[in-house]
Amino acid sequence: MKTNLLFVVSLLLLASFCEREEHPDKNFQFENETFVYLHFKTEQQCLDSQPSDFFINCHSEVTFLENNQAEIILTDIIWRGEYQIIRNTIILNFHNNPEIPEGNLIFQIINNSKLKKLDDKTVWKRKNGESIWD
């Protein structure tokens, strides 16, 4: 009996030390939130990488609007589509979009401030304030 009790207590103790993945807050609202993926680590690196004849975007971003509408910038064009949330997944649908030939993008919700774009495994962070570099 003592052996069984000791075994159960040991399992509970081990489980308490295991790293747990952050789960999104079920009440998290995406409406009016913007998430960005930086193509450069710093603003200066972005500026230093610019060619002389045009400007390369320093980031991509997705903004979740009212009524399940979303806008995304992958290169230099703003595309508008719709989104839906299913469990910890956000599915964005875009029609007639040459940058998204499949018509949709899928993000996994990591937590309240991070999304992972599943096709390329990039992590997009919630934008705080006006600057993408914050």
XYZ file of C-alpha atoms in Angstrom:
134
model
C 0.000 0.000 0.000
C 2.805 2.410 0.909
C 4.560 1.564 -2.351
C 1.452 2.419 -4.390
C 0.968 5.682 -2.520
C 4.630 6.588 -2.940
C 4.403 5.819 -6.662
C 1.307 8.023 -7.132
C 2.866 10.900 -5.162
C 6.064 10.583 -7.221
C 4.095 10.755 -10.474
C 2.225 13.847 -9.302
C 5.478 15.495 -8.251
C 7.112 14.731 -11.606
C 4.082 16.028 -13.495
C 4.242 19.318 -11.609
C 7.795 19.895 -12.884
C 6.988 19.164 -16.532
C 7.030 22.174 -18.830
C 3.552 23.084 -19.920
C 2.726 24.675 -23.220
C 0.960 28.003 -22.907
C -2.623 27.716 -24.047
C -4.508 30.667 -25.422
C -6.979 32.445 -23.200
C -10.386 31.245 -24.340
C -11.675 34.801 -23.894
C -8.964 36.376 -26.033
C -10.417 38.725 -28.603
C -8.571 39.119 -31.905
C -10.719 41.996 -33.078
C -8.627 45.159 -33.624
C -5.362 43.321 -32.927
C -2.373 43.264 -35.278
C 0.322 40.590 -35.382
C 3.646 41.117 -37.155
C 6.454 38.979 -38.481
C 9.760 40.851 -38.757
C 11.935 40.060 -41.777
C 14.907 41.707 -40.044
C 16.013 41.600 -36.411
C 16.372 45.364 -36.085
C 15.139 48.464 -37.834
C 18.729 49.385 -38.687
C 19.322 46.016 -40.396
C 16.198 46.615 -42.468
C 17.328 50.086 -43.491
C 20.841 48.855 -44.308
C 19.413 46.126 -46.567
C 17.391 48.476 -48.774
C 18.332 48.689 -52.446
C 18.573 52.151 -53.954
C 15.726 51.777 -56.471
C 12.823 50.531 -54.270
C 11.913 49.687 -50.669
C 11.752 46.157 -49.267
C 9.148 45.611 -46.563
C 10.665 45.067 -43.159
C 7.742 42.971 -41.967
C 4.505 41.207 -42.761
C 1.381 41.787 -40.711
C -2.145 40.579 -40.178
C -4.888 42.697 -38.588
C -8.108 41.191 -37.320
C -11.028 43.548 -37.905
C -14.709 43.574 -36.930
C -17.159 41.030 -38.330
C -14.482 38.361 -38.851
C -12.685 40.452 -41.468
C -8.884 40.460 -41.695
C -6.234 42.385 -43.602
C -2.827 40.951 -44.352
C 0.341 42.425 -45.824
C 2.777 39.771 -47.016
C 4.839 41.904 -49.386
C 3.569 45.379 -50.230
C -0.144 44.914 -50.952
C -2.933 44.913 -48.371
C -5.271 41.986 -48.935
C -8.673 41.748 -47.244
C -10.345 38.481 -46.373
C -12.279 36.683 -43.707
C -11.186 34.651 -40.719
C -12.637 32.046 -38.442
C -11.342 30.558 -35.206
C -11.605 26.832 -34.618
C -10.157 25.755 -31.266
C -6.561 27.033 -31.299
C -6.463 27.647 -35.050
C -7.238 30.745 -37.090
C -8.127 30.173 -40.729
C -7.887 33.185 -43.025
C -9.667 32.993 -46.385
C -8.705 35.188 -49.334
C -10.316 35.098 -52.755
C -8.461 35.940 -55.983
C -5.158 36.593 -54.267
C -1.989 35.818 -56.263
C 0.134 35.953 -53.098
C -2.017 33.237 -51.528
C -2.862 30.919 -54.434
C -4.348 28.262 -52.129
C -6.872 30.854 -50.943
C -6.231 30.449 -47.231
C -3.620 30.782 -44.521
C -3.666 28.931 -41.227
C -2.269 30.232 -37.959
C -1.926 28.264 -34.750
C -2.607 30.275 -31.587
C 0.465 29.833 -29.379
C -0.743 32.227 -26.694
C -2.379 35.641 -26.396
C 0.569 37.407 -27.991
C 1.961 34.903 -30.530
C 0.660 33.096 -33.602
C 2.475 30.530 -35.739
C 1.835 30.561 -39.491
C 1.704 26.865 -40.250
C 2.924 26.810 -43.860
C 6.331 28.298 -43.059
C 6.407 27.926 -39.229
C 7.046 31.658 -38.693
C 6.017 33.154 -35.360
C 4.049 36.395 -35.538
C 3.953 38.622 -32.454
C 1.179 40.949 -31.330
C 2.005 44.549 -32.161
C 2.244 46.800 -29.125
C 1.999 50.506 -29.797
C 2.720 52.184 -33.104
C 6.144 50.711 -33.915
C 6.681 47.209 -35.266
C 10.049 47.152 -33.473
C 8.583 47.271 -29.929
